[in-house]
Coordinates of C-alpha atoms and ligand atoms in Angstrom, one line a residue:
M1 CA 43.3 43.3 -0.4
E2 CA 45.9 40.8 -1.2
N3 CA 48.9 41.7 -3.2
Y4 CA 48.4 39.7 -6.4
K5 CA 51.4 40.8 -8.3
K6 CA 53.7 38.8 -6.2
Y7 CA 52.6 35.7 -8.0
D8 CA 54.5 36.7 -11.2
K9 CA 56.2 40.1 -10.9
L10 CA 58.0 40.0 -14.3
N11 CA 55.0 39.4 -16.5
Y12 CA 52.9 41.7 -14.3
Y13 CA 55.1 44.7 -14.9
L14 CA 55.7 43.8 -18.6
A15 CA 51.9 43.6 -19.1
L16 CA 51.5 47.0 -17.4
F17 CA 54.2 48.5 -19.5
F18 CA 52.9 47.3 -22.8
S19 CA 49.2 47.8 -22.2
G20 CA 49.6 51.0 -20.1
I21 CA 52.3 52.9 -22.0
V22 CA 53.4 51.4 -25.3
Y23 CA 50.0 50.6 -26.7
P24 CA 48.3 54.0 -25.9
F25 CA 51.3 55.9 -27.0
I26 CA 51.3 54.2 -30.5
N27 CA 47.6 54.7 -30.7
L28 CA 48.1 58.4 -30.2
L29 CA 50.8 58.4 -32.9
L30 CA 48.3 56.8 -35.3
A31 CA 45.8 59.7 -34.9
L32 CA 48.5 62.2 -35.6
V33 CA 49.8 60.5 -38.7
L34 CA 46.2 60.1 -39.9
K35 CA 45.7 63.8 -39.6
R36 CA 48.8 64.4 -41.7
L37 CA 47.6 61.8 -44.2
I38 CA 44.2 63.4 -44.7
D39 CA 45.4 67.0 -44.7
S40 CA 48.1 66.2 -47.3
G41 CA 45.5 64.4 -49.4
I42 CA 43.1 67.4 -49.3
A43 CA 46.1 69.7 -50.1
R44 CA 46.9 67.3 -53.1
N45 CA 50.5 66.9 -52.0
V46 CA 51.4 63.4 -53.4
Y47 CA 54.9 63.3 -52.0
E48 CA 53.6 64.1 -48.5
L49 CA 50.7 61.7 -48.9
E50 CA 53.0 58.7 -49.9
N51 CA 55.2 59.5 -47.0
A52 CA 52.2 59.6 -44.6
I53 CA 50.9 56.3 -45.9
F54 CA 54.2 54.6 -45.3
V55 CA 54.5 56.0 -41.8
C56 CA 50.9 55.0 -41.1
L57 CA 51.6 51.5 -42.2
L58 CA 54.6 51.3 -39.9
V59 CA 52.6 52.6 -37.0
C60 CA 49.8 50.1 -37.7
I61 CA 52.4 47.2 -37.5
F62 CA 53.8 48.5 -34.2
L63 CA 50.3 48.9 -32.8
A64 CA 49.4 45.3 -33.6
A65 CA 52.7 44.1 -32.1
A66 CA 52.0 46.1 -29.0
V67 CA 48.5 44.7 -28.6
F68 CA 49.9 41.2 -29.1
T69 CA 52.7 41.6 -26.6
S70 CA 50.5 43.1 -23.9
E71 CA 47.9 40.3 -24.3
L72 CA 50.7 37.7 -24.2
T73 CA 52.3 39.0 -21.0
K74 CA 48.9 39.5 -19.4
N75 CA 47.9 35.9 -20.2
R76 CA 51.2 34.6 -18.9
F77 CA 50.6 36.5 -15.7
V78 CA 47.1 35.1 -15.4
N79 CA 48.4 31.6 -16.0
N80 CA 51.1 31.8 -13.4
F81 CA 48.7 33.5 -11.0
S82 CA 46.1 30.8 -11.5
K83 CA 48.5 28.0 -10.8
K84 CA 50.1 29.6 -7.7
Y85 CA 47.1 31.2 -6.2
R86 CA 45.0 28.1 -6.3
R87 CA 47.9 26.2 -4.8
H88 CA 48.2 28.8 -2.1
I89 CA 44.5 28.7 -1.2
F90 CA 44.5 24.9 -1.3
N91 CA 47.5 24.7 1.1
E92 CA 45.9 27.2 3.4
I93 CA 42.7 25.1 3.6
I94 CA 44.5 21.8 4.0
A95 CA 46.8 23.3 6.7
S96 CA 43.8 24.5 8.7
D97 CA 42.9 23.3 12.1
L98 CA 40.7 20.2 12.1
N99 CA 38.2 21.8 14.4
E100 CA 37.9 25.0 12.3
F101 CA 37.7 22.9 9.1
S102 CA 34.8 20.8 10.3
N103 CA 32.9 23.9 11.4
N104 CA 32.5 24.7 7.7
S105 CA 30.8 22.7 5.1
T106 CA 33.0 20.9 2.6
G107 CA 30.7 22.3 -0.1
D108 CA 31.9 25.8 0.9
F109 CA 35.5 24.8 0.4
L110 CA 34.7 23.1 -2.9
A111 CA 32.9 26.2 -4.1
T112 CA 35.8 28.4 -3.0
M113 CA 38.3 26.3 -5.0
T114 CA 36.1 26.5 -8.1
N115 CA 33.7 29.4 -8.4
T116 CA 35.2 32.0 -6.1
V117 CA 38.7 31.5 -7.4
S118 CA 37.5 31.7 -11.0
T119 CA 35.7 34.9 -10.3
I120 CA 38.8 36.4 -8.9
E121 CA 40.8 35.4 -12.0
E122 CA 38.1 36.3 -14.5
K123 CA 36.8 39.5 -12.9
Y124 CA 39.4 40.9 -10.6
I125 CA 42.7 40.2 -12.4
K126 CA 41.6 40.6 -16.0
S127 CA 39.6 43.7 -15.2
F128 CA 42.6 45.2 -13.4
F129 CA 44.7 45.1 -16.6
S130 CA 41.8 46.3 -18.6
I131 CA 41.3 49.3 -16.3
V132 CA 44.9 50.2 -16.5
S133 CA 45.1 50.0 -20.3
N134 CA 41.8 51.8 -20.8
S135 CA 42.6 54.6 -18.4
S136 CA 45.9 55.3 -20.0
L137 CA 44.4 55.0 -23.5
L138 CA 41.9 57.6 -22.2
L139 CA 44.7 59.9 -20.9
F140 CA 46.8 59.7 -24.0
S141 CA 43.8 60.3 -26.2
I142 CA 42.8 63.4 -24.2
I143 CA 46.4 64.8 -24.5
G144 CA 46.3 64.1 -28.3
M145 CA 42.9 65.8 -28.6
F146 CA 44.1 68.9 -26.8
M147 CA 47.3 69.0 -28.9
I148 CA 45.1 69.0 -32.1
N149 CA 42.3 71.4 -31.0
W150 CA 41.5 72.2 -27.4
Q151 CA 38.3 74.2 -28.2
L152 CA 36.6 71.2 -29.7
S153 CA 38.0 68.8 -27.1
I154 CA 36.4 70.4 -24.1
P155 CA 32.7 70.0 -25.0
V156 CA 33.4 66.4 -26.3
L157 CA 35.0 65.5 -23.0
I158 CA 32.1 66.9 -21.0
V159 CA 29.6 64.7 -22.8
S160 CA 31.8 61.6 -22.3
L161 CA 31.7 62.1 -18.5
V162 CA 28.0 61.0 -18.3
P163 CA 28.6 57.2 -18.0
I164 CA 31.1 57.6 -15.3
I165 CA 28.6 59.5 -13.2
V166 CA 26.0 56.8 -13.8
M167 CA 28.3 54.0 -12.8
S168 CA 29.3 55.7 -9.6
L169 CA 25.7 56.1 -8.7
L170 CA 25.0 52.4 -9.4
G171 CA 28.2 51.0 -8.0
G172 CA 27.0 50.2 -4.4
K173 CA 23.9 48.5 -5.6
M174 CA 25.9 46.5 -8.1
Q175 CA 28.3 45.2 -5.4
A176 CA 25.4 44.1 -3.1
K177 CA 23.8 42.2 -6.0
Q178 CA 27.1 40.6 -6.9
N179 CA 27.6 39.5 -3.3
L180 CA 24.2 38.0 -3.2
A181 CA 24.7 36.2 -6.6
L182 CA 28.0 34.7 -5.3
T183 CA 26.4 33.5 -2.0
Q184 CA 23.5 31.9 -3.9
Q185 CA 25.9 30.3 -6.3
N186 CA 28.0 28.7 -3.5
A187 CA 24.8 27.6 -1.7
Y188 CA 23.7 26.0 -4.9
V189 CA 27.0 24.1 -5.3
S190 CA 26.8 22.9 -1.7
K191 CA 23.2 21.6 -2.2
V192 CA 24.2 19.7 -5.3
K193 CA 27.2 18.2 -3.7
D194 CA 25.2 17.2 -0.7
A195 CA 22.6 15.5 -2.8
F196 CA 25.1 13.5 -4.8
S197 CA 27.2 12.5 -1.8
G198 CA 24.1 11.5 0.2
F199 CA 22.6 9.6 -2.8
L200 CA 22.3 6.4 -0.9
V201 CA 20.5 8.0 2.0
I202 CA 18.2 9.8 -0.4
K203 CA 17.2 6.6 -2.1
S204 CA 16.9 4.5 1.0
F205 CA 14.6 7.0 2.7
N206 CA 12.6 7.8 -0.3
I207 CA 13.2 11.5 0.0
E208 CA 13.9 12.3 -3.7
K209 CA 10.9 14.7 -3.8
Q210 CA 12.0 16.8 -0.8
I211 CA 15.6 16.9 -2.0
S212 CA 14.4 17.9 -5.5
K213 CA 12.3 20.6 -4.0
E214 CA 15.2 21.9 -1.9
F215 CA 17.4 21.8 -5.0
Q216 CA 14.8 23.8 -7.0
N217 CA 14.6 26.4 -4.3
G218 CA 18.4 26.9 -4.3
N219 CA 18.5 26.8 -8.1
D220 CA 15.7 29.4 -8.4
K221 CA 17.5 31.7 -6.0
R222 CA 20.7 31.3 -7.8
A223 CA 19.2 32.1 -11.2
D224 CA 17.1 35.0 -9.9
S225 CA 20.1 36.6 -8.3
E226 CA 22.1 36.3 -11.6
F227 CA 19.1 37.8 -13.4
S228 CA 18.8 40.7 -11.2
L229 CA 22.5 41.4 -11.5
S230 CA 22.3 41.2 -15.3
E231 CA 19.4 43.6 -15.3
L232 CA 21.4 46.2 -13.5
N233 CA 24.3 45.6 -15.9
N234 CA 22.0 46.1 -18.8
I235 CA 20.7 49.4 -17.5
S236 CA 24.2 50.8 -16.9
G237 CA 25.3 49.4 -20.3
S238 CA 22.5 51.1 -22.1
I239 CA 23.2 54.5 -20.6
S240 CA 26.8 54.1 -21.5
N241 CA 25.9 53.3 -25.1
F242 CA 23.6 56.3 -25.4
S243 CA 26.2 58.7 -24.2
G244 CA 28.7 57.1 -26.5
Y245 CA 26.6 58.0 -29.5
L246 CA 26.1 61.5 -28.2
V247 CA 29.8 62.1 -28.0
F248 CA 30.2 61.3 -31.7
L249 CA 27.4 63.7 -32.6
V250 CA 29.0 66.5 -30.6
A251 CA 32.5 65.8 -32.1
Y252 CA 31.3 65.7 -35.7
G253 CA 28.7 68.5 -35.5
L254 CA 30.8 71.0 -33.6
G255 CA 33.9 69.9 -35.6
M256 CA 32.3 70.7 -39.0
F257 CA 31.2 74.1 -37.7
M258 CA 34.8 74.8 -36.8
V259 CA 36.0 73.7 -40.3
I260 CA 33.5 76.1 -41.9
N261 CA 34.8 78.9 -39.6
G262 CA 38.4 78.0 -40.5
N263 CA 39.3 77.0 -36.9
T264 CA 40.5 73.5 -37.8
S265 CA 41.2 71.3 -40.8
I266 CA 39.2 68.2 -41.9
G267 CA 42.3 66.1 -40.9
G268 CA 42.1 67.7 -37.5
V269 CA 38.4 66.7 -37.0
T270 CA 39.0 63.2 -38.3
A271 CA 42.0 62.8 -35.9
I272 CA 39.8 64.0 -33.0
V273 CA 37.0 61.7 -34.0
Q274 CA 39.6 58.9 -34.2
L275 CA 40.8 59.8 -30.7
V276 CA 37.2 60.2 -29.4
N277 CA 36.8 56.5 -30.2
F278 CA 39.5 55.8 -27.6
I279 CA 37.7 57.9 -25.1
V280 CA 34.2 56.5 -25.6
M281 CA 35.3 52.9 -25.8
P282 CA 37.5 53.0 -22.8
L283 CA 34.9 55.0 -20.8
S284 CA 32.2 52.4 -21.4
K285 CA 34.7 49.6 -20.8
L286 CA 35.9 51.3 -17.6
G287 CA 32.4 51.4 -16.3
L288 CA 31.9 47.7 -16.9
E289 CA 35.4 46.8 -15.7
M290 CA 34.9 48.8 -12.5
N291 CA 31.9 46.7 -11.8
N292 CA 33.8 43.5 -12.7
K293 CA 36.6 44.6 -10.4
K294 CA 34.1 45.1 -7.6
A295 CA 32.7 41.7 -8.2
G296 CA 36.2 40.3 -8.0
L297 CA 36.8 42.2 -4.8
A298 CA 33.6 40.8 -3.4
A299 CA 34.8 37.3 -4.3
S300 CA 38.2 38.0 -2.8
K301 CA 36.6 39.2 0.4
T302 CA 34.4 36.1 0.6
L303 CA 37.5 34.0 0.2
N304 CA 39.5 35.8 2.7
Q305 CA 36.7 35.5 5.2
L306 CA 36.6 31.8 4.8
L307 CA 40.4 31.6 5.1
E308 CA 40.3 33.7 8.2
K309 CA 37.8 31.3 9.7
V310 CA 40.0 28.3 9.1
H311 CA 43.2 30.2 9.9
N312 CA 44.7 28.8 13.0
P313 CA 46.7 31.5 14.7
V314 CA 48.7 28.9 16.5
K315 CA 49.8 27.1 13.3
D316 CA 52.2 24.3 13.9
N317 CA 55.4 26.2 13.4
S318 CA 59.0 25.2 13.9
N319 CA 59.2 27.2 17.2
Y320 CA 57.4 24.3 18.8
L321 CA 59.3 21.6 20.5
K322 CA 60.3 18.5 18.6
L323 CA 59.9 15.3 20.5
N324 CA 61.8 12.5 18.9
R325 CA 61.2 9.7 21.3
F326 CA 58.7 8.4 23.7
E327 CA 60.5 7.3 26.9
N328 CA 58.2 7.1 29.9
E329 CA 54.6 8.1 30.1
I330 CA 51.7 10.1 28.9
K331 CA 50.1 11.9 31.8
L332 CA 46.6 13.5 32.0
T333 CA 46.2 15.8 34.9
N334 CA 42.7 17.2 35.8
V335 CA 41.6 17.2 32.2
S336 CA 38.2 18.7 31.6
F337 CA 36.8 19.4 28.2
S338 CA 33.7 20.6 26.3
Y339 CA 33.4 21.0 22.5
P340 CA 33.6 24.5 21.2
Q341 CA 29.9 25.3 20.7
H342 CA 28.7 28.2 18.7
D343 CA 25.1 28.5 19.9
E344 CA 23.9 26.7 22.9
A345 CA 25.5 26.5 26.3
E346 CA 28.5 24.3 26.6
K347 CA 28.2 20.7 27.7
T348 CA 31.0 19.3 29.7
V349 CA 32.1 16.1 27.9
L350 CA 35.1 15.2 30.1
S351 CA 35.6 16.2 33.6
N352 CA 38.6 16.0 35.8
I353 CA 40.4 13.1 34.2
N354 CA 43.6 11.9 35.7
L355 CA 45.4 9.1 33.9
Q356 CA 48.9 7.8 33.5
I357 CA 49.8 5.7 30.4
E358 CA 53.1 3.9 30.8
K359 CA 55.4 3.1 28.0
G360 CA 55.0 -0.4 26.5
K361 CA 51.7 -1.1 28.3
K362 CA 48.4 -2.1 26.7
Y363 CA 45.2 -0.4 27.8
A364 CA 41.7 -1.2 27.0
L365 CA 39.2 1.8 27.2
V366 CA 35.7 0.6 28.0
G367 CA 32.5 2.4 28.6
M368 CA 29.0 3.1 27.3
S369 CA 28.6 5.0 24.1
G370 CA 28.7 8.7 24.8
S371 CA 30.9 8.4 27.8
G372 CA 33.8 10.3 26.2
K373 CA 36.2 7.6 25.0
T374 CA 36.5 9.1 21.5
T375 CA 36.9 12.6 22.9
L376 CA 39.7 11.4 25.2
L377 CA 41.6 9.9 22.2
K378 CA 41.0 13.1 20.1
L379 CA 42.6 15.2 22.9
L380 CA 45.6 12.9 22.9
M381 CA 45.9 13.5 19.1
R382 CA 45.5 17.3 19.8
Y383 CA 42.6 17.5 17.4
Y384 CA 41.2 19.8 20.0
K385 CA 43.1 22.0 22.4
L386 CA 42.3 21.9 26.1
T387 CA 40.1 24.9 26.7
K388 CA 39.5 24.4 30.4
D389 CA 41.8 23.4 33.2
G390 CA 44.1 20.5 32.9
N391 CA 47.1 19.4 31.1
I392 CA 48.2 16.5 28.9
S393 CA 51.9 15.8 28.7
I394 CA 54.2 13.3 27.0
D395 CA 57.4 12.7 28.9
S396 CA 56.6 15.8 30.9
V397 CA 56.3 18.0 27.8
N398 CA 52.9 19.7 27.5
I399 CA 51.5 18.4 24.2
N400 CA 50.3 21.9 23.3
N401 CA 54.0 22.8 23.0
I402 CA 54.9 19.9 20.7
N403 CA 55.3 20.4 17.0
L404 CA 52.4 18.6 15.4
S405 CA 54.3 16.7 12.8
S406 CA 56.7 15.4 15.5
L407 CA 53.7 14.5 17.7
Y408 CA 52.2 12.4 14.9
K409 CA 55.5 10.5 14.5
L410 CA 55.0 9.3 18.1
I411 CA 51.3 8.8 18.2
N412 CA 48.8 7.5 15.7
I413 CA 45.1 6.7 15.7
V414 CA 42.9 4.2 14.0
Q415 CA 39.4 5.5 13.8
Q416 CA 36.0 3.9 13.3
D417 CA 35.3 5.9 10.2
V418 CA 37.9 5.3 7.6
Y419 CA 38.4 7.5 4.6
I420 CA 39.7 5.6 1.6
F421 CA 41.3 7.4 -1.3
D422 CA 40.4 6.6 -4.9
N423 CA 43.7 4.8 -5.5
S424 CA 45.5 1.5 -5.0
L425 CA 45.5 -0.6 -1.9
A426 CA 49.2 0.1 -1.5
Y427 CA 48.7 3.8 -1.8
N428 CA 46.0 3.7 0.8
I429 CA 48.3 2.0 3.3
M430 CA 51.4 4.0 2.5
L431 CA 49.6 7.3 1.8
G432 CA 52.2 8.8 -0.5
K433 CA 55.2 8.0 1.7
S434 CA 57.7 5.4 0.7
F435 CA 58.2 2.2 2.6
T436 CA 60.1 -1.0 1.8
D437 CA 58.2 -4.1 0.6
K438 CA 59.1 -5.7 3.8
E439 CA 57.4 -3.0 5.8
L440 CA 54.4 -3.1 3.6
N441 CA 54.1 -6.8 4.0
Y442 CA 54.4 -6.6 7.7
A443 CA 51.5 -4.2 7.9
I444 CA 49.4 -6.2 5.5
N445 CA 50.0 -9.4 7.6
K446 CA 49.4 -7.8 10.9
A447 CA 46.2 -6.1 9.8
G448 CA 44.8 -9.3 8.3
L449 CA 44.9 -8.0 4.7
R450 CA 46.9 -11.0 3.3
K451 CA 43.8 -12.8 2.0
L452 CA 42.6 -9.7 0.1
V453 CA 46.0 -9.0 -1.4
D454 CA 46.7 -12.6 -2.5
G455 CA 43.2 -13.2 -3.5
N456 CA 43.2 -10.8 -6.4
S457 CA 45.3 -10.7 -9.6
K458 CA 46.6 -7.2 -9.0
G459 CA 47.8 -7.7 -5.5
V460 CA 48.6 -4.5 -3.7
D461 CA 48.0 -2.5 -6.9
L462 CA 44.3 -3.3 -6.7
N463 CA 42.3 -0.1 -7.2
V464 CA 39.8 0.3 -4.4
G465 CA 37.5 2.9 -6.1
E466 CA 36.0 6.1 -4.8
N467 CA 36.0 6.0 -1.0
G468 CA 36.8 2.3 -1.2
K469 CA 33.7 1.3 -3.0
A470 CA 35.2 -2.1 -3.9
L471 CA 35.8 -3.0 -0.2
S472 CA 33.8 -4.2 2.7
G473 CA 33.6 -2.2 5.9
G474 CA 35.9 -4.7 7.6
Q475 CA 38.4 -4.4 4.8
K476 CA 38.4 -0.7 5.1
Q477 CA 39.1 -0.9 8.8
R478 CA 42.0 -3.3 8.1
I479 CA 43.5 -0.8 5.7
S480 CA 43.3 1.9 8.3
I481 CA 45.0 -0.5 10.8
A482 CA 47.7 -1.2 8.3
R483 CA 48.1 2.5 7.7
A484 CA 48.9 3.0 11.4
L485 CA 51.0 -0.1 11.8
I486 CA 53.3 0.6 8.9
R487 CA 54.3 3.9 10.5
K488 CA 55.5 2.1 13.6
T489 CA 54.7 4.9 15.9
P490 CA 55.5 4.0 19.5
I491 CA 52.0 4.9 20.6
L492 CA 48.9 3.6 18.9
L493 CA 45.3 4.5 19.7
M494 CA 42.4 2.4 18.3
D495 CA 38.9 3.7 18.4
E496 CA 36.5 0.9 17.8
A497 CA 38.7 0.1 14.9
T498 CA 37.3 -3.4 14.6
S499 CA 33.7 -2.6 14.9
S500 CA 32.9 -4.0 11.4
L501 CA 34.7 -7.2 12.1
D502 CA 33.3 -10.4 13.6
Q503 CA 34.5 -11.7 17.0
K504 CA 37.0 -14.1 15.5
N505 CA 38.7 -11.4 13.3
T506 CA 38.5 -8.8 16.1
T507 CA 40.3 -11.2 18.4
A508 CA 42.9 -11.9 15.7
I509 CA 43.7 -8.2 15.2
E510 CA 43.7 -7.2 18.8
N511 CA 46.0 -10.1 19.6
A512 CA 48.3 -9.0 16.8
I513 CA 48.5 -5.6 18.3
L514 CA 48.9 -6.9 21.9
E515 CA 51.9 -8.9 20.5
I516 CA 53.8 -5.9 19.3
K517 CA 56.5 -5.4 22.0
D518 CA 57.3 -1.9 23.1
L519 CA 54.1 -0.6 21.6
T520 CA 52.0 1.5 23.9
S521 CA 48.4 1.1 23.0
I522 CA 45.0 2.3 24.1
V523 CA 42.3 0.3 22.5
V524 CA 38.6 1.4 22.7
T525 CA 36.5 -1.7 22.5
H526 CA 32.9 -2.5 23.0
K527 CA 33.2 -6.2 22.4
L528 CA 33.8 -7.4 25.9
N529 CA 35.6 -10.6 25.4
P530 CA 37.1 -11.9 28.7
N531 CA 39.9 -13.8 27.0
L532 CA 41.1 -10.6 25.4
L533 CA 40.4 -8.2 28.3
Q534 CA 42.7 -10.4 30.4
K535 CA 45.6 -9.7 28.2
Y536 CA 45.5 -6.0 28.7
D537 CA 47.7 -4.5 31.4
A538 CA 44.9 -2.3 32.5
I539 CA 41.3 -1.6 31.7
I540 CA 40.1 2.0 32.0
F541 CA 36.4 2.4 32.5
M542 CA 34.6 5.6 31.5
K543 CA 31.2 6.8 32.5
D544 CA 29.7 10.2 31.8
G545 CA 33.0 11.8 31.1
T546 CA 34.9 10.5 34.1
I547 CA 37.1 7.5 34.8
T548 CA 35.3 5.4 37.3
E549 CA 37.5 2.3 37.4
E550 CA 41.0 1.4 36.5
G551 CA 42.8 -1.9 36.9
S552 CA 43.4 -5.4 35.5
Y553 CA 40.5 -7.5 34.4
E554 CA 40.7 -9.7 37.5
E555 CA 40.8 -6.8 39.9
L556 CA 37.8 -5.1 38.3
M557 CA 35.8 -8.2 38.1
K558 CA 36.4 -8.9 41.7
Q559 CA 35.4 -5.4 42.5
K560 CA 32.0 -6.0 41.0
G561 CA 31.7 -2.4 39.8
D562 CA 30.9 -0.8 36.5
L563 CA 32.9 -3.2 34.3
Y564 CA 31.4 -6.2 36.0
N565 CA 27.9 -4.8 35.5
L566 CA 28.6 -4.0 31.8
C567 CA 30.0 -7.4 31.2
S568 CA 27.1 -9.2 32.8
L569 CA 24.8 -7.0 30.7
T570 CA 26.4 -7.9 27.4
M571 CA 26.6 -11.6 28.4
I572 CA 22.8 -11.6 28.8
N573 CA 22.5 -10.0 25.4
Ligands
ADP1 N1 32.2 17.2 17.6 C1 31.4 17.3 18.7 N2 30.8 18.4 19.0 C2 30.0 18.4 20.1 N3 29.8 17.4 20.9 C3 30.3 16.2 20.7 C4 31.2 16.1 19.5 N4 31.7 14.8 19.5 C5 31.1 14.2 20.6 N5 30.3 15.0 21.3 C6 29.6 14.7 22.5 O1 30.5 14.3 23.5 C7 30.1 13.3 24.2 C8 31.1 12.1 24.2 O2 31.2 11.6 22.9 P1 32.3 10.6 22.5 O3 33.6 11.0 23.0 O4 32.2 10.3 21.1 O5 31.8 9.3 23.3 P2 32.2 7.7 23.0 O6 33.3 7.7 22.1 O7 32.5 7.2 24.4 O8 30.9 7.2 22.5 C9 28.7 12.9 23.7 O9 27.7 13.4 24.5 C10 28.7 13.5 22.3 O10 27.4 13.9 22.0
MG2 MG1 33.4 6.8 20.2

């Protein structure tokens, strides 16, 4: 269980003090002055009565002030907790390893950030304070009752124990139902999110009916699990209610017998009944709050399990080496790789790759789809760690030992799929970092975005909409190229980054990148244009996870091997 008080210690302890000590103590005082008030009234002592009324009024004022202060400090704690806890969870998720992140559905994370966290706030935190204040109210009231008349207090207390016993019997069942309800709720959110994100697919493939059916299925399960939980809550609530009434009956009935026998005064019975209120009410609340707390605990467990799943034990910490410059070469030695698979047998995606990438040279990576090009680039980005043999190093430093943020200052990738944020064009290029206008314009020109920028009245402030709705596929790719170029990393990887552009624009962009002096680049391309291929220092040809050929365009064409065959194939097409 996480230590929640650390999120705002001051208000946590203040709330505990006011709700756990000050309020129950004043509440006990009220019963005692009430006894004095009634007994002096029955004794017809006006002076005493006036005195008692005045003291009673004072106590009431203090009581109200104590309730106000305990609520205030509690709400302040909840407020600060909510801010900091959600930030903490968000940061944990966002810091997670890419591989672990993609093993979970985005819907799960979304549900965690909404429902699960709300449950912890609403159920766990609030019920915690309620449990504390109600149990001390209970304790103080019991002490008060025994001070007034212990013979009457004992039978009253015994009857009030009934709901506690019932709750402890139902507790386990309740937690199981709560877990189920939460799981169903999260599954429901995932389904809805999926349906709305995949709206276009649903429409184009006419699968509204199936999707609607799946939704209804998840929706029914969610509602039914909620219902079955509320049923259990209802049963335990009713039993608590009944025993509550029973306690009153015992207190009044027995109390009146004792008055007749002269064992206590009417003021004494009234004070005990007043205090019994603060035993019955807290007891029934305690039962409910215990269940709430269990629900909160279940949510907290779910959340921690998810965090554990994404938690990367080898987080990028400052113990790792910082590499500030790229001087010589990237070297891959005997690199083999398979994707971490959860169910089936592993499939080797790369096997025994040996490659040397020299500083300032331009490489084209060519091969059929599925040959492992993207995987190779991902390994260079350390999106995945090498699981089998082999080693990748930059200037003789194993990339596993390089601090990730320093690695990404050296190396950058432009991928085929581009994520565009719902923000301006400039934001999407700079991504929250500050660059000069000169740098921004350099990137815009090189990536071929000049026409888009100049062609609209807002310029770089143009809002591109949710996931770049307002842009074409080609424009999105240009943005992602600009993103990489503005950062001026010495190594640039491009993975079919121009697949949405036509031949002319592809050539323009590839030429622009070939022109950047000192830039080391590896460009995956499937548009085999001889004029362009000739400009690369080397072409690396991949087939079934291995490198089969490496050399200049002329050399490989003369060799009449894989590249030659692939080129002649695409020429025919
Ligand atoms: N995340 C993944 N999990 C499991 N297998 C994958 C994953 N990504 C790619 N693969 C598999 O790895 C092989 C190489 O894929 P990839 O590197 O994308 O090839 P290319 O980029 O050359 O088309 C393919 O057989 C593909 O099915
Ligand atoms: Mg690929």
